[in-house]
Short mmCIF file of C-alpha atoms in Angstrom, two decimals:
data_model
loop_
_atom_site.label_atom_id
_atom_site.label_comp_id
_atom_site.label_asym_id
_atom_site.label_seq_id
_atom_site.Cartn_x
_atom_site.Cartn_y
_atom_site.Cartn_z
CA UNK K 1 -0.97 -48.17 22.34
CA UNK K 2 -0.61 -44.61 23.57
CA UNK K 3 -3.29 -42.16 22.57
CA UNK K 4 -2.15 -39.64 19.99
CA UNK K 5 -1.67 -36.18 21.37
CA UNK K 6 -4.08 -33.68 19.73
CA UNK K 7 -2.66 -30.80 17.79
CA UNK K 8 -3.05 -27.32 19.17
CA UNK K 9 -5.82 -26.56 16.66
CA UNK K 10 -7.73 -29.68 17.77
CA UNK K 11 -7.14 -28.74 21.40
CA UNK K 12 -8.51 -25.28 20.72
CA UNK K 13 -11.62 -26.76 19.13
CA UNK K 14 -12.09 -29.08 22.13
CA UNK K 15 -11.70 -26.17 24.51
CA UNK K 16 -14.24 -24.17 22.56
CA UNK K 17 -16.78 -27.01 22.91
CA UNK K 18 -16.17 -27.13 26.66
CA UNK K 19 -16.44 -23.37 26.98
CA UNK K 20 -12.77 -23.00 27.91
CA UNK K 21 -10.54 -20.15 26.63
CA UNK K 22 -9.02 -20.66 23.20
CA UNK K 23 -5.29 -21.29 22.87
CA UNK K 24 -3.13 -19.00 20.81
CA UNK K 25 -2.86 -20.64 17.40
CA UNK K 26 -0.05 -18.27 16.51
CA UNK K 27 2.40 -20.57 18.32
CA UNK K 28 1.26 -23.78 16.60
CA UNK K 29 3.54 -24.31 13.64
CA UNK K 30 1.08 -26.86 12.24
CA UNK K 31 -1.12 -23.90 11.27
CA UNK K 32 1.68 -21.88 9.66
CA UNK K 33 1.81 -21.21 5.94
CA UNK K 34 4.19 -21.87 4.33
CA UNK K 35 5.47 -24.80 6.38
CA UNK K 36 9.23 -24.35 6.96
CA UNK K 37 11.89 -26.92 6.12
CA UNK K 38 14.36 -28.46 8.54
CA UNK K 39 17.32 -26.51 7.15
CA UNK K 40 19.08 -23.64 8.96
CA UNK K 41 19.45 -22.00 5.53
CA UNK K 42 15.67 -21.64 5.29
CA UNK K 43 14.91 -17.95 6.07
CA UNK K 44 11.64 -18.99 7.75
CA UNK K 45 13.74 -20.66 10.48
CA UNK K 46 15.82 -17.60 11.23
CA UNK K 47 15.30 -15.64 14.43
CA UNK K 48 12.86 -12.77 14.43
CA UNK K 49 15.76 -10.42 15.18
CA UNK K 50 17.66 -11.42 12.05
CA UNK K 51 14.47 -11.24 9.99
CA UNK K 52 13.81 -7.78 11.38
CA UNK K 53 17.34 -6.61 10.59
CA UNK K 54 17.04 -7.84 7.00
CA UNK K 55 13.62 -6.22 6.63
CA UNK K 56 14.92 -2.87 7.86
CA UNK K 57 17.86 -2.97 5.43
CA UNK K 58 15.59 -3.72 2.48
CA UNK K 59 13.17 -1.01 3.60
CA UNK K 60 16.01 1.51 3.82
CA UNK K 61 17.22 0.58 0.34
CA UNK K 62 13.72 1.20 -1.01
CA UNK K 63 13.41 4.46 0.93
CA UNK K 64 16.78 5.75 -0.24
CA UNK K 65 15.69 4.90 -3.78
CA UNK K 66 12.64 7.15 -3.46
CA UNK K 67 14.77 9.74 -1.68
CA UNK K 68 17.16 9.78 -4.65
CA UNK K 69 14.13 10.50 -6.82
CA UNK K 70 12.58 13.32 -4.79
CA UNK K 71 15.41 15.04 -2.93
CA UNK K 72 15.88 17.62 -5.68
CA UNK K 73 12.19 18.61 -5.84
CA UNK K 74 12.26 21.64 -3.51
CA UNK K 75 15.32 22.98 -5.36
CA UNK K 76 13.78 23.17 -8.85
CA UNK K 77 14.11 26.95 -8.67
CA UNK K 78 17.91 27.13 -8.20
CA UNK K 79 18.42 24.29 -10.70
CA UNK K 80 16.25 26.03 -13.32
CA UNK K 81 18.06 29.31 -12.75
CA UNK K 82 21.53 27.78 -13.26
CA UNK K 83 20.55 25.94 -16.45
CA UNK K 84 18.31 28.79 -17.74
CA UNK K 85 15.15 26.68 -17.98
CA UNK K 86 11.66 26.87 -16.48
CA UNK K 87 10.81 25.17 -13.18
CA UNK K 88 8.34 22.93 -15.02
CA UNK K 89 11.10 21.75 -17.36
CA UNK K 90 13.40 21.30 -14.38
CA UNK K 91 10.88 18.81 -12.99
CA UNK K 92 11.31 16.60 -16.07
CA UNK K 93 14.51 15.07 -14.66
CA UNK K 94 12.41 13.80 -11.74
CA UNK K 95 9.80 12.53 -14.20
CA UNK K 96 12.52 10.53 -15.97
CA UNK K 97 13.52 8.88 -12.70
CA UNK K 98 9.92 8.04 -11.82
CA UNK K 99 9.46 6.38 -15.22
CA UNK K 100 12.72 4.40 -14.97
CA UNK K 101 11.78 3.24 -11.45
CA UNK K 102 9.02 1.29 -13.16
CA UNK K 103 11.21 -0.10 -15.94
CA UNK K 104 14.28 -1.21 -13.97
CA UNK K 105 12.62 -4.11 -12.13
CA UNK K 106 11.90 -5.84 -15.44
CA UNK K 107 15.64 -6.54 -15.44
CA UNK K 108 16.34 -6.89 -11.71
CA UNK K 109 13.49 -9.22 -10.71
CA UNK K 110 14.40 -12.07 -13.12
CA UNK K 111 18.04 -11.78 -12.08
CA UNK K 112 17.06 -11.88 -8.41
CA UNK K 113 14.89 -14.97 -8.95
CA UNK K 114 17.81 -16.88 -10.49
CA UNK K 115 21.03 -15.48 -9.01
CA UNK K 116 19.63 -14.37 -5.66
CA UNK K 117 18.36 -11.21 -3.98
CA UNK K 118 21.73 -10.24 -2.48
CA UNK K 119 23.80 -9.70 -5.68
CA UNK K 120 21.01 -7.58 -7.17
CA UNK K 121 20.78 -5.41 -4.06
CA UNK K 122 24.55 -4.93 -4.05
CA UNK K 123 24.93 -4.08 -7.73
CA UNK K 124 21.98 -1.69 -7.91
CA UNK K 125 23.07 0.16 -4.78
CA UNK K 126 26.50 0.69 -6.31
CA UNK K 127 24.78 1.93 -9.47
CA UNK K 128 22.79 4.39 -7.38
CA UNK K 129 25.98 5.71 -5.79
CA UNK K 130 27.68 6.35 -9.14
CA UNK K 131 24.65 7.90 -10.83
CA UNK K 132 23.94 10.22 -7.89
CA UNK K 133 27.50 11.54 -8.11
CA UNK K 134 27.07 11.94 -11.86
CA UNK K 135 23.94 14.00 -11.26
CA UNK K 136 25.79 16.21 -8.78
CA UNK K 137 28.56 17.05 -11.25
CA UNK K 138 26.43 17.45 -14.41
CA UNK K 139 27.58 20.47 -16.44
CA UNK K 140 24.31 20.98 -18.31
CA UNK K 141 20.70 19.81 -18.24
CA UNK K 142 21.26 17.08 -20.83
CA UNK K 143 24.05 15.54 -18.74
CA UNK K 144 21.79 15.71 -15.71
CA UNK K 145 19.04 13.86 -17.58
CA UNK K 146 21.53 11.16 -18.65
CA UNK K 147 22.77 10.65 -15.08
CA UNK K 148 19.22 10.58 -13.76
CA UNK K 149 18.35 7.80 -16.21
CA UNK K 150 20.83 5.50 -14.46
CA UNK K 151 19.75 6.84 -11.07
CA UNK K 152 16.19 5.83 -11.91
CA UNK K 153 17.22 2.27 -12.71
CA UNK K 154 18.87 1.46 -9.39
CA UNK K 155 16.08 1.18 -6.74
CA UNK K 156 15.46 -2.56 -7.20
CA UNK K 157 14.20 -2.78 -3.61
CA UNK K 158 11.05 -0.88 -4.54
CA UNK K 159 9.82 -3.96 -6.44
CA UNK K 160 12.01 -6.68 -4.91
CA UNK K 161 11.25 -5.77 -1.29
CA UNK K 162 7.83 -7.50 -1.13
CA UNK K 163 9.41 -10.70 -2.47
CA UNK K 164 11.99 -10.53 0.31
CA UNK K 165 9.16 -10.13 2.84
CA UNK K 166 7.62 -13.34 1.48
CA UNK K 167 11.01 -15.06 1.74
CA UNK K 168 11.25 -14.24 5.44
CA UNK K 169 7.81 -14.20 7.02
CA UNK K 170 4.89 -16.55 7.52
CA UNK K 171 1.49 -15.72 6.10
CA UNK K 172 0.04 -14.37 9.34
CA UNK K 173 3.08 -12.12 9.92
CA UNK K 174 3.19 -10.44 6.53
CA UNK K 175 0.60 -7.74 7.17
CA UNK K 176 2.76 -5.85 9.62
CA UNK K 177 6.00 -6.67 7.77
CA UNK K 178 4.54 -5.39 4.50
CA UNK K 179 3.19 -2.40 6.37
CA UNK K 180 6.67 -1.54 7.62
CA UNK K 181 8.01 -1.89 4.10
CA UNK K 182 5.42 0.33 2.46
CA UNK K 183 5.62 3.09 5.06
CA UNK K 184 9.42 3.26 4.93
CA UNK K 185 9.34 3.05 1.13
CA UNK K 186 7.02 6.03 0.80
CA UNK K 187 8.61 7.87 3.74
CA UNK K 188 11.80 8.15 1.70
CA UNK K 189 9.96 10.35 -0.79
CA UNK K 190 8.27 12.24 2.06
CA UNK K 191 11.46 12.95 4.01
CA UNK K 192 13.38 13.81 0.84
CA UNK K 193 11.90 17.32 0.44
CA UNK K 194 12.71 18.16 4.06
CA UNK K 195 16.33 17.18 3.57
CA UNK K 196 16.42 18.57 0.04
CA UNK K 197 14.95 21.86 1.15
CA UNK K 198 17.56 22.34 3.87
CA UNK K 199 20.48 21.32 1.69
CA UNK K 200 19.24 23.16 -1.38
CA UNK K 201 18.69 26.38 0.56
CA UNK K 202 22.10 26.51 2.24
CA UNK K 203 24.46 24.35 0.13
CA UNK K 204 22.94 24.46 -3.34
CA UNK K 205 21.03 21.94 -5.46
CA UNK K 206 24.15 19.94 -6.38
CA UNK K 207 24.66 18.95 -2.76
CA UNK K 208 21.25 17.29 -2.70
CA UNK K 209 22.64 14.68 -5.10
CA UNK K 210 25.93 14.47 -3.22
CA UNK K 211 24.02 13.74 -0.04
CA UNK K 212 22.06 11.02 -1.85
CA UNK K 213 25.35 9.51 -3.04
CA UNK K 214 26.67 9.46 0.54
CA UNK K 215 23.59 7.54 1.67
CA UNK K 216 23.90 5.09 -1.25
CA UNK K 217 27.55 4.43 -0.44
CA UNK K 218 26.84 3.93 3.25
CA UNK K 219 24.06 1.42 2.51
CA UNK K 220 26.33 -0.48 0.13
CA UNK K 221 28.83 -1.03 2.93
CA UNK K 222 26.08 -2.05 5.37
CA UNK K 223 24.41 -4.63 3.11
CA UNK K 224 27.77 -6.05 2.03
CA UNK K 225 28.22 -7.41 5.57
CA UNK K 226 24.72 -7.50 7.03
CA UNK K 227 22.30 -8.63 4.29
CA UNK K 228 22.30 -12.43 3.82
CA UNK K 229 20.69 -14.20 0.88
CA UNK K 230 16.96 -14.95 1.35
CA UNK K 231 16.19 -16.82 -1.88
CA UNK K 232 15.51 -20.43 -0.89
CA UNK K 233 13.91 -23.43 -2.61
CA UNK K 234 11.99 -25.43 -0.04
CA UNK K 235 11.85 -29.21 -0.53
CA UNK K 236 8.44 -30.54 0.55
CA UNK K 237 10.02 -33.83 1.60
CA UNK K 238 11.86 -32.00 4.39
CA UNK K 239 9.10 -29.81 5.79
CA UNK K 240 8.64 -29.63 9.56
CA UNK K 241 5.36 -29.55 11.45
CA UNK K 242 6.40 -28.45 14.92
CA UNK K 243 9.34 -26.68 16.48
CA UNK K 244 10.21 -29.83 18.45
CA UNK K 245 10.73 -31.98 15.35
CA UNK K 246 14.15 -30.53 14.78
CA UNK K 247 16.29 -28.00 16.56
CA UNK K 248 17.51 -25.51 13.97
CA UNK K 249 21.11 -24.58 14.69
CA UNK K 250 21.82 -21.26 13.01
CA UNK K 251 25.57 -20.74 13.53
CA UNK K 252 27.90 -17.90 12.50
CA UNK K 253 29.22 -20.24 9.78
CA UNK K 254 25.71 -20.56 8.38
CA UNK K 255 25.33 -16.77 8.39
CA UNK K 256 28.63 -16.25 6.56
CA UNK K 257 27.62 -18.84 3.96
CA UNK K 258 24.53 -16.73 3.24
CA UNK K 259 26.72 -13.73 2.34
CA UNK K 260 27.68 -15.34 -0.96
CA UNK K 261 27.48 -13.40 -4.23
CA UNK K 262 25.66 -16.08 -6.22
CA UNK K 263 22.76 -18.50 -5.99
CA UNK K 264 23.34 -22.04 -4.66
CA UNK K 265 20.56 -23.37 -6.87
CA UNK K 266 22.30 -24.18 -10.17
CA UNK K 267 19.10 -25.72 -11.52
CA UNK K 268 17.71 -22.19 -11.90
CA UNK K 269 18.53 -20.68 -15.28
CA UNK K 270 17.91 -17.23 -16.72
CA UNK K 271 15.95 -17.06 -19.97
CA UNK K 272 15.13 -14.09 -22.15
CA UNK K 273 11.37 -14.52 -21.66
CA UNK K 274 11.72 -14.04 -17.89
CA UNK K 275 12.46 -10.31 -18.12
CA UNK K 276 9.14 -8.70 -19.09
CA UNK K 277 6.58 -11.39 -19.90
CA UNK K 278 6.21 -12.94 -16.38
CA UNK K 279 4.96 -9.78 -14.67
CA UNK K 280 2.67 -8.96 -17.61
CA UNK K 281 1.18 -12.45 -17.33
CA UNK K 282 0.05 -11.58 -13.81
CA UNK K 283 -2.07 -8.76 -15.25
CA UNK K 284 -4.67 -11.30 -16.37
CA UNK K 285 -5.56 -12.05 -12.75
CA UNK K 286 -8.12 -9.59 -11.28
CA UNK K 287 -6.72 -10.13 -7.77
CA UNK K 288 -3.47 -8.55 -9.01
CA UNK K 289 -4.54 -6.10 -11.73
CA UNK K 290 -7.37 -4.34 -9.87
CA UNK K 291 -5.40 -3.67 -6.65
CA UNK K 292 -2.40 -2.57 -8.73
CA UNK K 293 -4.50 -0.05 -10.67
CA UNK K 294 -6.19 1.25 -7.53
CA UNK K 295 -2.91 1.57 -5.67
CA UNK K 296 -1.32 3.32 -8.66
CA UNK K 297 -4.14 5.86 -8.82
CA UNK K 298 -4.00 6.50 -5.08
CA UNK K 299 -0.19 6.70 -4.97
CA UNK K 300 -0.09 8.99 -7.97
CA UNK K 301 -2.67 11.44 -6.67
CA UNK K 302 -1.63 11.40 -3.00
CA UNK K 303 2.17 11.13 -3.25
CA UNK K 304 3.74 11.60 -6.69
CA UNK K 305 1.50 14.50 -7.73
CA UNK K 306 2.57 16.71 -4.80
CA UNK K 307 6.20 15.69 -5.31
CA UNK K 308 6.45 16.92 -8.89
CA UNK K 309 4.19 19.99 -8.58
CA UNK K 310 4.52 21.41 -5.08
CA UNK K 311 7.58 23.59 -5.85
CA UNK K 312 5.77 25.32 -8.71
CA UNK K 313 2.37 25.60 -6.98
CA UNK K 314 3.49 26.69 -3.50
CA UNK K 315 6.08 29.17 -4.76
CA UNK K 316 3.37 30.83 -6.84
CA UNK K 317 0.45 30.65 -4.38
CA UNK K 318 2.29 31.27 -1.09
CA UNK K 319 5.60 32.72 -2.40
CA UNK K 320 7.65 30.18 -0.43
CA UNK K 321 11.35 29.57 -0.86
CA UNK K 322 13.16 26.22 -1.21
CA UNK K 323 13.44 25.56 2.53
CA UNK K 324 9.82 26.41 3.33
CA UNK K 325 8.51 24.20 0.53
CA UNK K 326 10.62 21.23 1.59
CA UNK K 327 9.79 21.44 5.30
CA UNK K 328 6.07 22.00 4.79
CA UNK K 329 5.07 19.36 2.29
CA UNK K 330 7.71 16.87 3.43
CA UNK K 331 6.44 17.14 6.99
CA UNK K 332 2.80 16.77 5.94
CA UNK K 333 3.46 13.64 3.90
CA UNK K 334 5.71 12.09 6.54
CA UNK K 335 3.25 12.55 9.41
CA UNK K 336 0.31 11.31 7.34
CA UNK K 337 2.24 8.32 6.02
CA UNK K 338 3.63 7.17 9.38
CA UNK K 339 0.29 7.45 11.18
CA UNK K 340 -1.51 5.74 8.31
CA UNK K 341 0.87 2.82 8.21
CA UNK K 342 0.81 2.41 11.97
CA UNK K 343 -2.94 1.97 11.73
CA UNK K 344 -2.88 -0.22 8.60
CA UNK K 345 -0.34 -2.78 9.82
CA UNK K 346 -2.06 -3.33 13.14
CA UNK K 347 -5.53 -3.56 11.61
CA UNK K 348 -4.46 -6.01 8.89
CA UNK K 349 -2.76 -8.43 11.25
CA UNK K 350 -5.67 -8.15 13.71
CA UNK K 351 -8.12 -9.03 10.93
CA UNK K 352 -6.08 -12.09 9.95
CA UNK K 353 -5.66 -13.32 13.54
CA UNK K 354 -9.37 -12.97 14.23
CA UNK K 355 -10.21 -14.72 10.96
CA UNK K 356 -7.83 -17.60 11.74
CA UNK K 357 -9.69 -18.19 14.97
CA UNK K 358 -12.98 -18.17 13.10
CA UNK K 359 -11.51 -20.71 10.66
CA UNK K 360 -10.31 -22.92 13.56
CA UNK K 361 -6.66 -22.04 12.98
CA UNK K 362 -6.73 -22.44 9.21
CA UNK K 363 -5.47 -19.60 7.03
CA UNK K 364 -8.43 -17.53 5.75
CA UNK K 365 -8.81 -16.53 2.09
CA UNK K 366 -6.87 -13.40 1.09
CA UNK K 367 -10.09 -11.44 0.50
CA UNK K 368 -10.36 -11.11 4.29
CA UNK K 369 -7.58 -8.51 4.07
CA UNK K 370 -9.69 -6.22 1.88
CA UNK K 371 -11.83 -5.36 4.91
CA UNK K 372 -9.06 -2.99 6.00
CA UNK K 373 -9.15 -0.83 2.87
CA UNK K 374 -12.25 1.27 3.60
CA UNK K 375 -10.44 3.87 5.69
CA UNK K 376 -8.07 4.64 2.84
CA UNK K 377 -10.87 4.62 0.27
CA UNK K 378 -12.57 7.44 2.18
CA UNK K 379 -9.58 9.52 3.29
CA UNK K 380 -7.72 9.77 -0.04
CA UNK K 381 -10.63 11.45 -1.90
CA UNK K 382 -11.33 13.67 1.13
CA UNK K 383 -7.70 14.78 1.27
CA UNK K 384 -7.58 15.51 -2.47
CA UNK K 385 -10.70 17.68 -2.30
CA UNK K 386 -9.39 19.62 0.71
CA UNK K 387 -6.04 20.17 -1.02
CA UNK K 388 -7.52 21.38 -4.32
CA UNK K 389 -10.27 23.60 -3.00
CA UNK K 390 -8.14 25.29 -0.32
CA UNK K 391 -5.47 26.09 -2.91
CA UNK K 392 -8.08 27.50 -5.28
CA UNK K 393 -9.52 29.84 -2.67
CA UNK K 394 -6.16 30.76 -1.10
CA UNK K 395 -7.04 29.41 2.34
CA UNK K 396 -4.40 29.53 5.07
CA UNK K 397 -1.44 27.29 4.09
CA UNK K 398 -2.17 24.76 6.85
CA UNK K 399 -5.37 23.67 5.09
CA UNK K 400 -3.85 22.32 1.85
CA UNK K 401 -1.05 20.68 3.84
CA UNK K 402 -3.65 19.04 6.06
CA UNK K 403 -5.41 17.73 2.96
CA UNK K 404 -2.11 16.40 1.64
CA UNK K 405 -1.37 14.63 4.93
CA UNK K 406 -4.89 13.19 5.14
CA UNK K 407 -4.62 11.75 1.63
CA UNK K 408 -1.23 10.27 2.49
CA UNK K 409 -2.69 8.65 5.63
CA UNK K 410 -5.29 6.94 3.47
CA UNK K 411 -2.68 6.01 0.87
CA UNK K 412 -0.70 3.95 3.38
CA UNK K 413 -3.78 1.94 4.30
CA UNK K 414 -4.45 1.29 0.61
CA UNK K 415 -0.82 0.42 -0.16
CA UNK K 416 -0.46 -2.14 2.63
CA UNK K 417 -3.83 -3.73 1.93
CA UNK K 418 -3.36 -3.98 -1.84
CA UNK K 419 0.19 -5.34 -1.62
CA UNK K 420 -0.59 -7.98 0.98
CA UNK K 421 -3.85 -9.06 -0.69
CA UNK K 422 -2.36 -9.57 -4.14
CA UNK K 423 0.80 -11.27 -2.88
CA UNK K 424 -1.19 -13.57 -0.59
CA UNK K 425 -3.40 -14.47 -3.55
CA UNK K 426 -0.39 -15.63 -5.60
CA UNK K 427 2.50 -16.07 -3.19
CA UNK K 428 4.85 -18.02 -5.43
CA UNK K 429 4.65 -15.12 -7.91
CA UNK K 430 5.26 -12.44 -5.27
CA UNK K 431 8.20 -10.88 -7.11
CA UNK K 432 6.30 -10.71 -10.43
CA UNK K 433 3.25 -9.28 -8.65
CA UNK K 434 5.25 -6.57 -6.92
CA UNK K 435 7.02 -5.85 -10.21
CA UNK K 436 3.68 -5.25 -11.94
CA UNK K 437 2.58 -3.04 -9.03
CA UNK K 438 5.74 -1.00 -9.34
CA UNK K 439 5.48 -0.65 -13.12
CA UNK K 440 1.85 0.48 -13.12
CA UNK K 441 2.44 2.85 -10.20
CA UNK K 442 5.47 4.54 -11.72
CA UNK K 443 4.03 4.68 -15.26
CA UNK K 444 0.83 6.23 -13.96
CA UNK K 445 2.66 8.71 -11.76
CA UNK K 446 5.29 9.89 -14.23
CA UNK K 447 2.72 11.71 -16.38
CA UNK K 448 1.83 14.43 -13.86
CA UNK K 449 4.76 16.75 -14.39
CA UNK K 450 3.84 17.14 -18.04
CA UNK K 451 0.33 18.48 -17.59
CA UNK K 452 -0.94 18.97 -14.05
CA UNK K 453 0.30 22.52 -13.41
CA UNK K 454 -1.06 23.77 -16.73
CA UNK K 455 -4.32 21.89 -16.12
CA UNK K 456 -4.74 23.50 -12.70
CA UNK K 457 -4.17 26.96 -14.15
CA UNK K 458 -6.67 26.43 -16.97
CA UNK K 459 -9.61 24.89 -15.09
CA UNK K 460 -8.74 25.79 -11.49
CA UNK K 461 -7.16 23.81 -8.69
CA UNK K 462 -10.53 22.85 -7.25
CA UNK K 463 -11.83 21.30 -10.47
CA UNK K 464 -8.56 19.61 -11.34
CA UNK K 465 -8.43 17.86 -7.97
CA UNK K 466 -12.16 17.13 -8.12
CA UNK K 467 -11.42 15.33 -11.39
CA UNK K 468 -8.59 13.37 -9.73
CA UNK K 469 -10.97 12.45 -6.91
CA UNK K 470 -13.50 11.04 -9.39
CA UNK K 471 -10.77 8.93 -11.02
CA UNK K 472 -9.71 7.60 -7.62
CA UNK K 473 -13.27 6.64 -6.66
CA UNK K 474 -13.82 4.91 -10.00
CA UNK K 475 -10.61 2.90 -9.46
CA UNK K 476 -12.03 1.68 -6.14
CA UNK K 477 -15.13 0.07 -7.67
CA UNK K 478 -13.27 -3.08 -8.87
CA UNK K 479 -11.90 -3.52 -5.32
CA UNK K 480 -15.46 -3.69 -3.99
CA UNK K 481 -16.24 -6.34 -6.60
CA UNK K 482 -13.16 -8.32 -5.49
CA UNK K 483 -14.50 -8.42 -1.94
CA UNK K 484 -17.40 -10.53 -3.16
CA UNK K 485 -16.06 -12.26 -6.28
CA UNK K 486 -12.30 -12.43 -5.70
CA UNK K 487 -12.17 -15.96 -4.34
CA UNK K 488 -14.45 -17.27 -7.07
CA UNK K 489 -12.32 -15.66 -9.79
CA UNK K 490 -9.09 -17.01 -8.32
CA UNK K 491 -10.46 -20.54 -8.21
CA UNK K 492 -11.75 -20.25 -11.77
CA UNK K 493 -8.46 -18.94 -13.18
CA UNK K 494 -6.40 -21.47 -11.24
CA UNK K 495 -2.73 -21.36 -10.28
CA UNK K 496 -0.38 -19.35 -12.50
CA UNK K 497 1.98 -21.55 -14.51
CA UNK K 498 5.28 -20.79 -16.26
CA UNK K 499 5.50 -17.34 -14.69
CA UNK K 500 8.73 -17.31 -12.71
CA UNK K 501 12.02 -19.18 -12.79
CA UNK K 502 10.88 -21.73 -10.22
CA UNK K 503 7.93 -22.71 -12.39
CA UNK K 504 9.89 -23.08 -15.61
CA UNK K 505 13.28 -24.42 -14.55
CA UNK K 506 12.78 -26.55 -11.48
CA UNK K 507 10.70 -29.72 -11.59
CA UNK K 508 11.53 -31.05 -8.13
CA UNK K 509 9.32 -30.96 -5.04
CA UNK K 510 9.37 -27.26 -4.21
CA UNK K 511 7.44 -25.53 -1.44
CA UNK K 512 5.66 -22.88 -3.46
CA UNK K 513 3.82 -21.12 -0.64
CA UNK K 514 0.38 -21.34 -2.23
CA UNK K 515 -3.00 -21.84 -0.67
CA UNK K 516 -4.00 -25.47 -0.91
CA UNK K 517 -0.50 -26.93 -0.77
CA UNK K 518 -0.84 -27.59 2.97
CA UNK K 519 -4.04 -29.53 2.41
CA UNK K 520 -2.42 -31.71 -0.27
CA UNK K 521 0.50 -32.45 2.02
CA UNK K 522 -1.86 -33.34 4.86
CA UNK K 523 -3.73 -35.83 2.63
CA UNK K 524 -0.47 -37.65 1.89
#
């Protein structure tokens, strides 16, 4: 009888004992999580080029959603002048959008989990196109608020994007994929003031919304032909172990079949209790709630706060016009965000690859990812202090912008780490987890426009931002606790049940992409 050929992980262990170089476990599908099926419809089997194209489209949808929110921010002055209101009141229409960005996914996520990601992306993008045009042609401030309500509901990709990443990528690939998503997501809000400042200065504030509508319409056409469905139920009876077990033939016919407008899983049914309750159920898990709160605090202080206040603050302190405000703070946030995400994605994936070697090819616990968060935990408070104190003492304008960019650099590290950690802790509930992240982030951030400018004037910029720094540091303490107790808490609380549509409506053998499932399958 022929001797069984050792797996690549076993071969690596043997090599290690003999002092030989270790093999690259990244090419051994036996170590991958989740294990893919033998179907060409399984997104895990698609080529890296198709996965990348889908990821970029989803990222752009999320970015255009944040751009729709923030593109008007540098033009608060002209808007306020036309409607005879204050610039602070003019910012309320942005506050409405920020709040609705957190509410919309409570509707879109359940629909996407039952009817598919693609129809939700298509419908919401069309909604964004119509509401942006409505904002552009509003005849008074009340009509503008009404149009912005619908505009705030459309960016489903902000919460649905991480679930699509999980649909497409293996565990060890998600750090960089999630990093790309978060940096492009936040870059939309960072680039928006640059574009909005230019358009608002030379074409008027209404054209900022018209430009947003043009982008929405263009993306609708693109995703109609180029964004296939990624929702897939994986049957454990048909899982593959190695690439050689079955050649996956992904043909043009298969691609066209994935452009359908409905789910091919009729066993999934939509129920009323899938709209709000599932994501709130995830709040009982510390590995989701604590990162969500910390990310919300960091995102609010380092990204949303400048977005809703910079027009008022910089026009008063530095006497800048619409164009100068947009170029300056948009550039600072963009540079900080891009550099921060470049560092975060590489570091996260490097940590996981090194840990997998230490675990002999096995997937390490998600808490390993939290090692990457320290850079952000230091830079966000430092940036906030620089921003507040330099504004208070009227230091050269480069200083507060540097502080803003530094905080944004740290924010990207925090965002990528928190998203990937929580989703890897409860992968089957990735959409509900990202939905809770989005809701807490937007709810926390929407409050700033109502009080921050008045607060800064009453107690001083330096003390207001010192207070924000203290809040941010306090929010980091639970993350430190998770580094030591996270795994223990997850094991104690167990696997979430009856959270998403797959849990409640489908009783068949489904690949749920959870830690431990591979071990159970191996024992069989």
